[in-house]
Coordinates of C-alpha atoms in Angstrom, one line a residue:
Chain A
M617 CA 0.0 0.0 0.0
S618 CA 1.3 3.4 -0.9
E619 CA 2.2 5.9 1.7
I620 CA -0.4 8.6 2.3
N621 CA 1.2 12.1 2.3
Q622 CA -0.2 15.4 3.3
Y623 CA -2.4 16.8 0.5
T624 CA -4.5 19.8 -0.1
V625 CA -8.2 19.8 -1.0
N626 CA -10.3 22.7 -2.2
F627 CA -13.7 22.6 -0.5
G628 CA -16.4 24.9 -2.1
P629 CA -17.2 27.6 -3.0
Q630 CA -20.0 25.7 -4.7
H631 CA -20.6 22.8 -2.4
P632 CA -23.9 21.7 -0.9
S633 CA -22.7 21.6 2.6
A634 CA -20.7 24.9 2.4
H635 CA -24.0 26.6 3.2
G636 CA -23.5 29.2 0.5
V637 CA -20.3 30.4 -1.0
L638 CA -17.6 29.3 1.5
R639 CA -14.3 28.3 0.2
L640 CA -12.0 26.2 2.4
I641 CA -8.5 25.2 1.5
L642 CA -8.0 22.1 3.6
E643 CA -4.7 20.4 4.3
L644 CA -5.3 16.8 5.0
Q645 CA -3.2 14.1 6.6
G646 CA -5.2 11.0 5.4
E647 CA -8.7 12.0 6.4
T648 CA -7.6 14.2 9.3
I649 CA -7.6 17.9 8.9
S650 CA -4.3 19.6 9.8
K651 CA -4.9 23.1 8.6
I652 CA -7.8 25.1 7.3
D653 CA -7.6 28.4 5.3
T654 CA -11.0 30.0 5.1
H655 CA -11.8 32.2 2.1
I656 CA -14.9 34.4 2.5
G657 CA -16.2 37.5 0.7
L658 CA -17.6 35.8 -2.3
L659 CA -21.0 37.3 -1.5
H660 CA -19.6 40.7 -0.5
R661 CA -21.9 43.4 -1.7
A662 CA -20.6 46.4 0.3
T663 CA -24.0 46.9 2.0
E664 CA -22.4 49.3 4.5
K665 CA -21.0 51.5 1.8
L666 CA -24.3 51.5 -0.1
A667 CA -26.1 52.5 3.1
E668 CA -23.8 55.5 3.4
T669 CA -25.1 56.8 0.0
K670 CA -28.8 56.6 0.9
P671 CA -31.2 58.1 3.4
Y672 CA -31.8 56.0 6.5
N673 CA -35.1 54.5 5.4
H674 CA -33.8 53.3 2.0
S675 CA -31.5 50.8 3.7
I676 CA -34.1 48.9 5.7
G677 CA -34.5 46.6 2.8
Y678 CA -30.8 45.9 2.6
M679 CA -31.0 44.6 6.2
D680 CA -33.3 41.8 5.1
R681 CA -30.7 40.7 2.6
L682 CA -28.0 40.4 5.1
D683 CA -28.9 37.2 7.0
Y684 CA -31.6 36.2 4.5
V685 CA -33.1 33.5 6.8
S686 CA -33.8 35.9 9.7
M687 CA -34.9 39.0 8.0
M688 CA -36.9 40.9 10.5
C689 CA -34.3 40.5 13.3
N690 CA -31.8 42.3 11.1
E691 CA -34.2 45.1 10.6
H692 CA -34.9 45.3 14.3
A693 CA -31.2 46.1 15.1
Y694 CA -31.1 48.7 12.4
V695 CA -34.2 50.6 13.4
R696 CA -33.2 50.3 17.0
A697 CA -30.0 52.1 16.3
I698 CA -31.8 54.9 14.4
E699 CA -34.3 55.2 17.2
K700 CA -31.5 55.5 19.7
L701 CA -30.0 58.3 17.7
L702 CA -33.3 60.1 17.3
N703 CA -34.2 59.4 20.9
V704 CA -37.7 58.1 20.1
E705 CA -39.4 55.0 21.1
A706 CA -41.9 52.9 19.2
P707 CA -45.5 52.6 20.6
I708 CA -46.0 49.6 22.8
R709 CA -48.2 47.8 20.3
A710 CA -45.4 48.1 17.7
Q711 CA -43.0 46.7 20.2
Y712 CA -45.2 43.7 20.8
I713 CA -45.5 43.2 17.1
R714 CA -41.8 43.4 16.7
V715 CA -41.2 40.8 19.4
M716 CA -43.7 38.5 18.0
F717 CA -42.2 38.7 14.5
D718 CA -38.6 38.4 16.0
E719 CA -39.7 35.1 17.5
I720 CA -41.4 34.0 14.3
T721 CA -38.1 34.8 12.6
R722 CA -36.2 32.8 15.2
I723 CA -38.4 29.7 14.5
L724 CA -37.9 30.4 10.7
N725 CA -34.1 30.5 11.2
H726 CA -33.9 27.5 13.4
L727 CA -36.1 25.4 11.1
M728 CA -33.9 26.3 8.2
W729 CA -30.9 25.4 10.3
L730 CA -32.4 22.1 11.5
G731 CA -33.4 21.0 8.0
A732 CA -30.0 21.8 6.5
H733 CA -28.1 20.4 9.4
A734 CA -30.0 17.1 9.3
L735 CA -29.6 17.0 5.5
D736 CA -25.9 17.4 5.9
L737 CA -25.8 14.4 8.2
G738 CA -28.0 12.4 5.9
A739 CA -31.5 12.7 7.3
T740 CA -33.8 14.0 4.6
T741 CA -37.2 13.6 6.3
V742 CA -36.5 16.3 8.8
F743 CA -35.7 18.8 6.1
L744 CA -39.2 18.2 4.5
Y745 CA -40.9 18.6 7.9
C746 CA -39.1 21.9 8.5
F747 CA -39.8 23.4 5.2
H748 CA -43.5 22.5 5.5
E749 CA -43.7 24.6 8.7
R750 CA -41.6 27.4 7.3
E751 CA -44.1 27.9 4.6
K752 CA -46.8 28.9 7.1
L753 CA -44.5 31.4 8.7
M754 CA -43.7 32.8 5.3
D755 CA -47.4 33.3 4.9
C756 CA -47.4 35.4 8.1
Y757 CA -44.6 37.5 6.6
E758 CA -46.6 37.9 3.4
A759 CA -49.8 38.8 5.2
V760 CA -48.2 41.6 7.2
S761 CA -45.7 43.1 4.7
G762 CA -46.6 41.7 1.2
A763 CA -43.3 39.9 0.8
R764 CA -42.5 36.4 1.8
M765 CA -38.9 37.0 2.7
H766 CA -37.6 40.5 2.4
A767 CA -40.3 42.2 4.4
T768 CA -39.0 45.8 5.0
Y769 CA -41.7 45.9 7.7
Y770 CA -40.0 47.6 10.7
R771 CA -39.6 51.3 10.5
P772 CA -37.8 53.8 12.8
G773 CA -40.6 54.6 15.3
G774 CA -42.7 51.5 14.8
V775 CA -43.8 49.1 12.1
Y776 CA -45.1 49.9 8.6
R777 CA -48.7 48.9 9.3
D778 CA -51.0 47.1 11.8
L779 CA -51.7 43.4 11.6
P780 CA -54.3 42.5 8.9
E781 CA -57.8 41.5 10.0
S782 CA -58.0 38.8 7.4
M783 CA -55.7 36.1 6.0
P784 CA -55.4 35.6 2.3
Q785 CA -57.0 32.4 1.2
Y786 CA -56.4 29.8 -1.4
E787 CA -58.6 29.9 -4.5
V788 CA -60.2 27.1 -6.4
N789 CA -57.9 26.0 -9.3
P790 CA -57.8 23.2 -11.8
W791 CA -55.2 21.3 -9.8
R792 CA -57.0 21.1 -6.5
S793 CA -60.6 20.1 -5.6
K794 CA -62.9 22.3 -3.6
K795 CA -62.6 19.9 -0.7
E796 CA -58.8 20.2 -0.7
I797 CA -59.0 24.0 -0.9
D798 CA -61.4 24.2 2.0
A799 CA -59.1 22.1 4.1
L800 CA -56.2 24.4 3.3
N801 CA -58.3 27.4 4.1
Q802 CA -59.5 26.1 7.4
N803 CA -57.1 28.0 9.5
R804 CA -57.3 31.1 7.4
Q805 CA -60.9 32.1 8.3
G806 CA -60.0 34.7 10.9
S807 CA -57.3 37.4 11.3
L808 CA -53.5 37.0 11.2
L809 CA -53.5 36.5 14.9
D810 CA -55.9 33.6 14.7
F811 CA -53.7 32.0 12.1
I812 CA -50.6 32.4 14.3
N813 CA -52.5 31.1 17.2
D814 CA -53.4 28.0 15.2
F815 CA -49.8 27.6 14.2
I816 CA -48.4 27.7 17.7
D817 CA -51.0 25.2 18.9
K818 CA -49.8 22.7 16.3
F819 CA -46.2 23.5 16.0
P820 CA -44.9 22.0 19.3
S821 CA -46.0 18.5 18.0
V822 CA -43.9 19.1 14.9
I823 CA -40.9 19.8 17.1
D824 CA -41.7 16.5 18.9
D825 CA -41.8 14.7 15.6
C826 CA -38.4 16.0 14.6
E827 CA -37.0 15.2 18.1
R828 CA -38.4 11.7 17.8
L829 CA -36.5 11.3 14.6
L830 CA -33.2 12.7 15.9
T831 CA -32.7 13.2 19.6
E832 CA -32.3 9.5 20.6
N833 CA -31.3 8.4 17.1
R834 CA -28.1 6.3 17.3
I835 CA -26.6 7.6 14.0
W836 CA -27.5 11.2 14.9
K837 CA -25.8 10.9 18.3
Q838 CA -22.7 9.2 16.8
R839 CA -22.4 12.0 14.4
T840 CA -22.9 14.9 16.9
V841 CA -22.0 13.9 20.5
N842 CA -18.5 15.0 21.4
I843 CA -17.9 16.5 18.0
G844 CA -16.6 20.1 17.9
T845 CA -16.6 20.5 21.7
V846 CA -16.1 24.1 22.9
N847 CA -16.0 24.7 26.6
A848 CA -17.2 28.0 28.2
E849 CA -13.7 29.5 28.5
L850 CA -12.9 28.7 24.9
A851 CA -16.3 30.0 23.7
R852 CA -15.5 33.4 25.2
E853 CA -12.0 33.3 23.8
L854 CA -13.4 32.6 20.4
G855 CA -15.9 35.5 20.7
F856 CA -19.0 33.3 20.5
T857 CA -22.5 34.8 21.1
G858 CA -26.0 33.4 20.9
P859 CA -26.9 29.7 20.8
L860 CA -23.3 28.7 20.5
L861 CA -22.2 30.5 23.6
R862 CA -25.3 29.1 25.5
A863 CA -24.6 25.6 24.3
S864 CA -21.1 25.9 25.9
G865 CA -22.8 26.6 29.2
V866 CA -22.6 30.4 29.4
D867 CA -25.8 32.0 30.6
W868 CA -26.0 34.9 28.2
D869 CA -28.9 36.1 26.2
L870 CA -29.5 39.8 25.3
R871 CA -33.3 39.3 25.7
K872 CA -32.7 38.5 29.4
H873 CA -29.6 40.4 30.3
Q874 CA -29.9 43.6 28.2
P875 CA -33.7 43.5 27.4
Y876 CA -35.0 45.5 24.6
A877 CA -38.5 46.1 23.2
V878 CA -40.9 44.3 25.6
Y879 CA -38.8 41.2 26.4
D880 CA -38.6 42.2 30.1
Q881 CA -42.4 41.8 30.3
L882 CA -42.6 38.3 28.9
D883 CA -42.1 35.0 30.5
F884 CA -39.6 32.6 28.9
D885 CA -36.5 30.5 29.8
I886 CA -33.0 30.4 28.3
P887 CA -31.8 26.9 27.5
I888 CA -28.1 26.3 28.4
G889 CA -25.9 23.4 27.3
T890 CA -23.3 21.6 29.3
K891 CA -20.6 20.3 27.0
G892 CA -20.7 22.6 24.0
D893 CA -20.6 19.9 21.3
C894 CA -22.7 19.7 18.2
Y895 CA -25.4 17.7 20.0
D896 CA -25.7 20.4 22.7
R897 CA -26.1 23.1 20.0
Y898 CA -28.9 21.0 18.5
L899 CA -30.6 20.6 21.8
V900 CA -30.3 24.3 22.7
R901 CA -31.9 25.4 19.4
M902 CA -34.7 22.9 19.7
E903 CA -35.6 24.3 23.1
E904 CA -35.3 27.8 21.8
M905 CA -38.0 27.1 19.3
R906 CA -40.3 25.9 22.2
Q907 CA -39.5 29.0 24.1
S908 CA -40.2 31.1 21.0
V909 CA -43.7 29.5 20.9
R910 CA -44.2 30.6 24.5
I911 CA -43.2 34.2 23.7
I912 CA -45.4 34.3 20.6
R913 CA -48.4 33.0 22.6
Q914 CA -48.0 35.8 25.1
C915 CA -47.7 38.4 22.4
V916 CA -50.8 37.1 20.5
E917 CA -52.8 37.3 23.7
W918 CA -51.6 40.8 24.4
L919 CA -52.1 42.0 20.8
A920 CA -55.6 40.6 20.6
V921 CA -56.9 42.8 23.4
N922 CA -54.7 45.9 23.3
K923 CA -55.2 48.2 20.3
G924 CA -53.3 51.3 19.6
P925 CA -51.0 53.1 17.2
V926 CA -48.2 51.0 15.6
I927 CA -45.9 54.0 14.6
I928 CA -45.1 57.2 16.2
N929 CA -47.1 60.3 15.4
D930 CA -44.0 62.5 14.7
H931 CA -44.2 63.3 11.0
K932 CA -40.6 64.4 11.0
I933 CA -39.8 60.7 11.2
A934 CA -42.9 58.7 10.2
P935 CA -45.0 59.7 7.2
P936 CA -48.5 61.2 7.7
K937 CA -51.5 59.2 6.6
R938 CA -52.6 59.5 3.0
V939 CA -56.0 60.8 4.1
E940 CA -54.5 63.6 6.2
M941 CA -52.5 64.8 3.2
K942 CA -55.7 65.4 1.1
D943 CA -56.6 68.6 3.0
D944 CA -53.7 69.4 5.4
M945 CA -50.9 71.5 4.0
E946 CA -48.6 70.6 6.9
A947 CA -49.0 66.9 6.3
M948 CA -48.3 67.4 2.6
I949 CA -45.0 69.2 3.3
H950 CA -44.0 66.6 5.8
H951 CA -44.6 63.9 3.3
F952 CA -42.7 65.7 0.6
K953 CA -39.7 66.4 2.8
L954 CA -39.6 62.9 4.2
F955 CA -39.7 61.2 0.8
T956 CA -37.3 63.5 -1.1
E957 CA -34.8 64.1 1.7
G958 CA -35.5 61.8 4.6
F959 CA -35.1 62.6 8.3
H960 CA -31.9 63.9 9.9
T961 CA -30.3 62.4 13.0
P962 CA -28.3 64.4 15.5
P963 CA -24.6 64.0 15.2
G964 CA -23.0 61.2 17.3
E965 CA -22.4 57.5 17.3
V966 CA -24.6 54.7 18.6
Y967 CA -24.5 50.9 18.8
A968 CA -27.6 48.9 19.1
S969 CA -27.9 45.1 19.0
V970 CA -30.5 42.4 19.2
E971 CA -30.4 38.7 20.1
H972 CA -30.5 37.4 16.6
P973 CA -31.2 33.7 16.1
K974 CA -27.5 33.2 15.3
G975 CA -26.0 35.4 18.0
E976 CA -25.5 39.0 18.6
F977 CA -26.4 41.2 15.6
G978 CA -25.4 44.8 16.0
V979 CA -25.5 48.0 14.1
Y980 CA -23.1 50.8 14.7
I981 CA -24.0 54.2 13.2
V982 CA -21.8 57.3 13.0
S983 CA -23.9 60.3 12.1
D984 CA -22.7 63.8 11.2
G985 CA -26.2 65.2 11.3
A986 CA -27.1 64.4 7.7
N987 CA -30.0 62.5 6.2
K988 CA -27.7 59.5 5.6
P989 CA -25.5 57.6 8.0
Y990 CA -21.9 58.8 7.8
R991 CA -20.7 55.3 8.6
L992 CA -22.7 52.2 9.1
K993 CA -21.1 49.0 10.5
I994 CA -23.0 45.8 10.7
R995 CA -21.8 43.4 13.3
P996 CA -22.8 40.0 11.9
A997 CA -23.4 37.1 14.2
G998 CA -21.6 34.5 12.1
F999 CA -18.3 36.3 11.5
S1000 CA -16.7 35.4 14.8
H1001 CA -18.2 31.9 14.6
L1002 CA -16.9 31.1 11.2
Q1003 CA -13.5 32.4 12.2
S1004 CA -13.3 29.8 14.9
L1005 CA -13.6 27.0 12.4
E1006 CA -9.8 27.0 11.9
K1007 CA -9.3 26.4 15.6
I1008 CA -12.1 24.0 16.4
C1009 CA -11.5 21.8 13.4
K1010 CA -7.8 21.2 13.7
G1011 CA -7.3 17.5 14.0
V1012 CA -10.8 16.4 13.3
M1013 CA -12.0 14.1 10.5
L1014 CA -13.2 15.5 7.2
A1015 CA -16.7 14.2 7.7
D1016 CA -16.9 16.0 11.1
L1017 CA -15.9 19.3 9.5
V1018 CA -19.3 19.2 7.7
T1019 CA -21.1 18.5 11.0
I1020 CA -19.3 21.4 12.8
L1021 CA -19.7 23.8 10.0
S1022 CA -23.4 23.3 9.8
S1023 CA -23.8 23.2 13.6
I1024 CA -22.5 26.8 13.9
D1025 CA -25.2 28.0 11.6
I1026 CA -23.7 30.3 9.0
V1027 CA -25.3 32.4 6.3
F1028 CA -23.1 34.3 3.9
G1029 CA -25.5 37.1 3.5
D1030 CA -24.4 38.5 6.9
I1031 CA -20.8 37.2 7.1
D1032 CA -19.8 38.8 3.8
R1033 CA -22.3 41.7 4.0
Chain B
M1433 CA -20.3 53.6 40.8
S1434 CA -20.6 54.0 37.1
L1435 CA -18.4 52.4 34.4
A1436 CA -17.1 55.8 33.3
D1437 CA -15.8 56.5 36.9
D1438 CA -14.2 53.1 37.1
L1439 CA -12.5 53.7 33.8
K1440 CA -11.1 57.1 34.9
K1441 CA -9.3 55.4 37.7
I1442 CA -8.1 52.4 35.8
L1443 CA -7.0 53.6 32.4
P1444 CA -4.0 55.8 31.7
E1445 CA -4.5 59.6 32.0
S1446 CA -4.0 60.2 28.3
C1447 CA -7.4 58.5 27.6
Q1448 CA -10.5 60.6 27.1
I1449 CA -13.6 59.1 28.6
E1450 CA -17.1 60.4 27.8
S1451 CA -20.7 59.2 27.7
S1452 CA -23.2 59.9 25.0
F1453 CA -26.5 58.2 24.1
G1454 CA -26.1 56.1 27.2
E1455 CA -22.9 54.5 25.9
V1456 CA -19.4 54.9 27.3
N1457 CA -16.6 56.0 24.9
V1458 CA -12.9 55.9 25.4
I1459 CA -10.6 57.6 23.0
T1460 CA -7.0 56.4 23.5
P1461 CA -3.7 57.4 21.8
A1462 CA -2.4 54.6 19.6
D1463 CA 0.7 54.0 21.8
Q1464 CA -1.5 53.3 24.8
L1465 CA -3.9 51.0 23.0
L1466 CA -2.4 47.7 24.1
V1467 CA -2.3 48.9 27.8
V1468 CA -6.0 50.0 27.6
M1469 CA -7.1 46.7 26.0
E1470 CA -5.1 44.6 28.4
S1471 CA -6.7 46.4 31.4
C1472 CA -10.2 46.2 29.8
K1473 CA -9.9 42.5 29.5
E1474 CA -8.1 41.6 32.8
H1475 CA -9.1 44.2 35.4
S1476 CA -11.6 42.8 37.9
D1477 CA -13.9 45.8 37.6
L1478 CA -14.0 45.7 33.8
Q1479 CA -13.7 42.1 32.6
F1480 CA -14.6 42.8 29.0
D1481 CA -14.3 39.2 27.8
I1482 CA -15.6 39.4 24.3
L1483 CA -14.6 41.7 21.5
I1484 CA -18.0 42.3 19.8
D1485 CA -16.8 44.3 16.9
L1486 CA -13.9 46.1 15.4
C1487 CA -14.2 48.5 12.4
G1488 CA -12.5 51.3 10.6
V1489 CA -14.0 54.7 10.1
D1490 CA -12.8 57.3 7.5
Y1491 CA -13.6 60.8 8.7
L1492 CA -12.5 62.5 5.4
N1493 CA -16.0 63.9 4.5
Y1494 CA -17.3 64.3 8.0
G1495 CA -19.7 67.2 8.2
L1496 CA -19.5 68.0 4.5
S1497 CA -22.8 68.5 2.7
E1498 CA -23.4 67.7 -1.0
W1499 CA -26.4 70.0 -1.2
K1500 CA -26.0 73.2 -3.2
T1501 CA -29.2 74.7 -4.5
T1502 CA -29.1 76.4 -7.9
S1503 CA -31.7 77.3 -10.5
T1504 CA -33.7 74.3 -11.8
T1505 CA -32.4 72.3 -14.7
S1506 CA -33.6 69.4 -16.7
S1507 CA -30.9 67.0 -15.6
G1508 CA -32.8 65.3 -12.7
Y1509 CA -32.0 65.1 -9.1
S1510 CA -28.3 65.5 -9.5
R1511 CA -28.8 69.3 -10.1
A1512 CA -28.7 70.0 -6.4
T1513 CA -25.5 68.2 -5.7
S1514 CA -22.1 69.8 -5.9
N1515 CA -19.3 67.7 -7.2
E1516 CA -16.7 70.2 -6.5
P1517 CA -14.0 68.9 -4.2
Q1518 CA -14.3 70.2 -0.7
T1519 CA -11.7 70.4 1.9
S1520 CA -12.1 68.2 5.0
K1521 CA -13.4 69.9 8.1
W1522 CA -12.2 67.1 10.4
P1523 CA -9.6 68.3 12.8
L1524 CA -8.2 64.9 13.9
P1525 CA -6.4 62.2 12.0
R1526 CA -8.6 60.9 9.2
I1527 CA -8.7 57.2 9.9
A1528 CA -9.9 55.7 13.2
V1529 CA -10.4 52.2 14.5
V1530 CA -13.4 51.5 16.7
Y1531 CA -13.6 48.6 19.1
H1532 CA -16.8 47.4 20.8
L1533 CA -16.3 45.4 23.9
L1534 CA -18.8 43.3 25.9
S1535 CA -18.5 41.8 29.4
T1536 CA -20.8 38.8 29.9
T1537 CA -19.8 38.6 33.5
L1538 CA -20.5 42.2 34.6
N1539 CA -23.0 42.9 31.8
Q1540 CA -21.6 46.1 30.4
R1541 CA -20.4 47.5 27.1
L1542 CA -17.6 49.9 26.1
R1543 CA -16.5 51.6 22.9
V1544 CA -12.8 52.3 22.5
K1545 CA -11.6 54.5 19.6
V1546 CA -8.1 55.1 18.4
F1547 CA -7.0 57.4 15.7
A1548 CA -4.3 56.0 13.4
S1549 CA -1.2 57.9 12.4
P1550 CA -2.0 60.1 9.4
K1551 CA 0.3 59.1 6.6
I1552 CA 0.2 55.3 6.6
P1553 CA -2.6 54.4 9.1
E1554 CA -0.9 52.2 11.6
V1555 CA -2.4 50.7 14.8
P1556 CA -0.9 47.9 16.9
T1557 CA -2.8 44.6 16.6
I1558 CA -4.8 43.3 19.6
C1559 CA -4.7 39.7 18.4
D1560 CA -2.6 38.7 21.4
I1561 CA -5.3 40.0 23.8
Y1562 CA -8.5 39.1 21.9
S1563 CA -7.6 36.3 19.5
H1564 CA -10.9 36.6 17.6
A1565 CA -9.8 40.2 16.5
N1566 CA -7.9 38.4 13.7
W1567 CA -10.6 38.5 11.0
Y1568 CA -11.9 41.9 12.1
E1569 CA -8.5 43.4 11.7
R1570 CA -8.1 41.8 8.3
E1571 CA -11.4 43.3 7.3
A1572 CA -10.4 46.8 8.5
F1573 CA -7.1 46.4 6.6
D1574 CA -9.0 45.2 3.5
L1575 CA -11.6 48.0 3.4
F1576 CA -9.6 50.9 4.9
G1577 CA -6.0 50.1 4.4
I1578 CA -5.3 50.2 8.2
V1579 CA -2.0 48.4 8.9
F1580 CA -2.2 46.4 12.1
V1581 CA 1.4 46.1 13.3
N1582 CA 2.4 42.6 14.2
H1583 CA -0.8 41.0 13.0
P1584 CA -0.1 37.3 12.3
D1585 CA -1.8 37.1 8.9
L1586 CA -2.7 40.4 7.5
R1587 CA -4.3 39.5 4.1
R1588 CA -7.4 40.8 2.3
I1589 CA -10.5 39.0 3.4
L1590 CA -13.7 40.3 1.8
T1591 CA -12.7 41.8 -1.6
D1592 CA -11.9 39.9 -4.8
Y1593 CA -8.6 38.1 -5.3
G1594 CA -6.1 40.7 -6.7
F1595 CA -8.3 43.7 -5.7
K1596 CA -6.5 47.1 -5.6
G1597 CA -7.4 50.0 -3.4
F1598 CA -9.4 50.4 -0.1
P1599 CA -13.1 50.5 -1.1
F1600 CA -14.6 51.9 2.2
R1601 CA -12.5 55.0 2.2
K1602 CA -14.6 58.1 1.4
D1603 CA -12.5 58.9 -1.7
F1604 CA -13.2 55.5 -3.3
P1605 CA -16.3 55.8 -5.5
V1606 CA -19.3 53.6 -4.8
S1607 CA -19.2 52.2 -8.4
G1608 CA -15.5 51.2 -8.0
F1609 CA -12.9 51.3 -10.8
K1610 CA -13.0 47.8 -12.4
E1611 CA -15.8 45.6 -13.5
I1612 CA -15.8 41.9 -14.6
R1613 CA -17.6 40.2 -17.4
Y1614 CA -17.4 36.9 -19.3
D1615 CA -15.9 37.5 -22.8
H1616 CA -17.3 35.0 -25.4
D1617 CA -14.4 35.6 -27.8
Q1618 CA -11.7 35.0 -25.4
E1619 CA -13.7 32.4 -23.4
R1620 CA -12.7 33.8 -20.1
C1621 CA -13.6 36.5 -17.6
V1622 CA -12.1 39.9 -18.3
Y1623 CA -11.6 42.9 -16.1
E1624 CA -12.4 46.4 -17.6
D1625 CA -12.7 49.9 -16.4
V1626 CA -16.2 50.7 -15.1
N1627 CA -18.5 52.6 -17.5
I1628 CA -21.1 53.7 -14.9
E1629 CA -21.7 57.4 -14.5
P1630 CA -21.7 58.3 -10.8
R1631 CA -25.2 59.3 -9.9
V1632 CA -26.7 60.8 -6.8
T1633 CA -30.3 59.8 -6.1
V1634 CA -30.7 61.8 -2.9
P1635 CA -28.1 64.3 -2.0
K1636 CA -26.5 64.4 1.5
V1637 CA -28.0 67.3 3.4
I1638 CA -27.0 68.7 6.8
R1639 CA -29.4 71.1 8.4
D1640 CA -28.9 73.0 11.6
D1641 CA -31.8 71.3 13.3
N1642 CA -33.0 73.3 16.3
R1643 CA -34.4 70.2 17.9
Y1644 CA -30.9 68.8 18.5
V1645 CA -29.2 72.1 19.5
G1646 CA -29.8 71.3 23.2
D1647 CA -28.3 67.8 22.9
Q1648 CA -25.1 69.1 21.4
E1649 CA -24.6 71.7 24.1
N1650 CA -25.0 69.1 26.8
E1651 CA -22.4 66.8 25.3

């Protein structure tokens, strides 16, 4: 048998388990990895530079396209930074709506992650279950904003509009019978809140189904337990945040420790792992989905009984209603100024962050008093996590690299920006 | 006792400490940066264990407005923008590096800012203190051309292989200098000079907004 020497393998940038456009240059000793050189930036679109050339509100849509599986959470960090600069606060109803959609987004993200992670380890069924559920949440996005993914729903000072009173329904078509259509429309008879209520009643059993397929599954455990272990000390050293930090046993969640919006008025728990291996990361995210359901339920209950404005009444920041503009000169001028020039922020610098499904997502804005940010820096959650790959994966098998890579949940929209 | 008071005692005297928008800022001279970072991480009253973010800022056009109203023309929105070169109003060195620190044990945040030397922007690396600063420093080098002295592996990270220039500096145009396309005759990708006319959709306007006058006086 010939002697196996060290050799170099190019992994990606077009590889199904590279989760986008990641390129790794791997130096292998047999099947063991001795060195990784990570190449990123293949999806770099200079979002930050583009935002510097546009009024504040024009860039909300760019935020959706950063981490394109947790759209509204990105928007939340951005509008929170602007609100901090302007020293305004969104009305309480808008804050509940934001929290509800943040948690819907968290479930969206974790379902995407679970499906892709399971697929990477060879379990196709889970992927199909996850995407079936994601579709319903996409419908919530569409009902509220008109877009399935890139919502542009949050605005400085609130949200674009109130929750709709009716859900769009399927129409009879040549491919489905009336009976099938009626069954599909069964949970769409009421408002959006009724639809979400119906979803959170049924969703925990879907998590149970996925857990039955995976949690005690021998192959799943063999592939994930004790793989990519990161203890609490190392996790801090590597700059982890979010579920990765919690899986390593650090009790840290911005929703609890630096609460924003209305998280301090809601009742939920923070799951924490013990070992920090891929299996713990899986368990932490599964429990986070259950906790998100708890938060959504409390928001739905609150929103059903408490009506009120969803955006502030300051027309220097939020546009006046169309109706007001018909016979109010002041409203007309405000509208014109806001849409041709935008609003101005006071000079200064702020940093605002949210507990994004992947970790801490922050926005740092330097303002010189203009209608555009002077400098916008996006702090993506995945950047530090992906950087740690070189350290965690030294000496592991090639097959485990794929497990570790998908367990850290990366999306290139936000790493490359 | 507040974080700002703690910092005044712990950090070297040459550091400026101020609070605005409920956040604590430290501006440190470049030669004190390593001392400041070391104490931020190790001191028992600070314990900033995670470097949340590191980024460059180019202050070249700070406070300069593009707005110049002239009589109306038929050339669209661009009529109101002045493309004449303006001299910078910024009194300090042009390039700064901004660090955001987080302490998960004491639950506090801090922003540290350092201005790089003017000719070739140079700042000492903090990779030995926060090892995950590595990629962030590479990014700041890539986009702003800030040289992090003693960095273990200072290569470009986000831009294309063989890219020239520092794209996030204010004197670099948004449309860039080179574009790439697939050439059917040569059967390969070719780089060419960009042929996009720079265009301003909404000019940058700075107004003396009376609502914020009070805020600035307090700072």
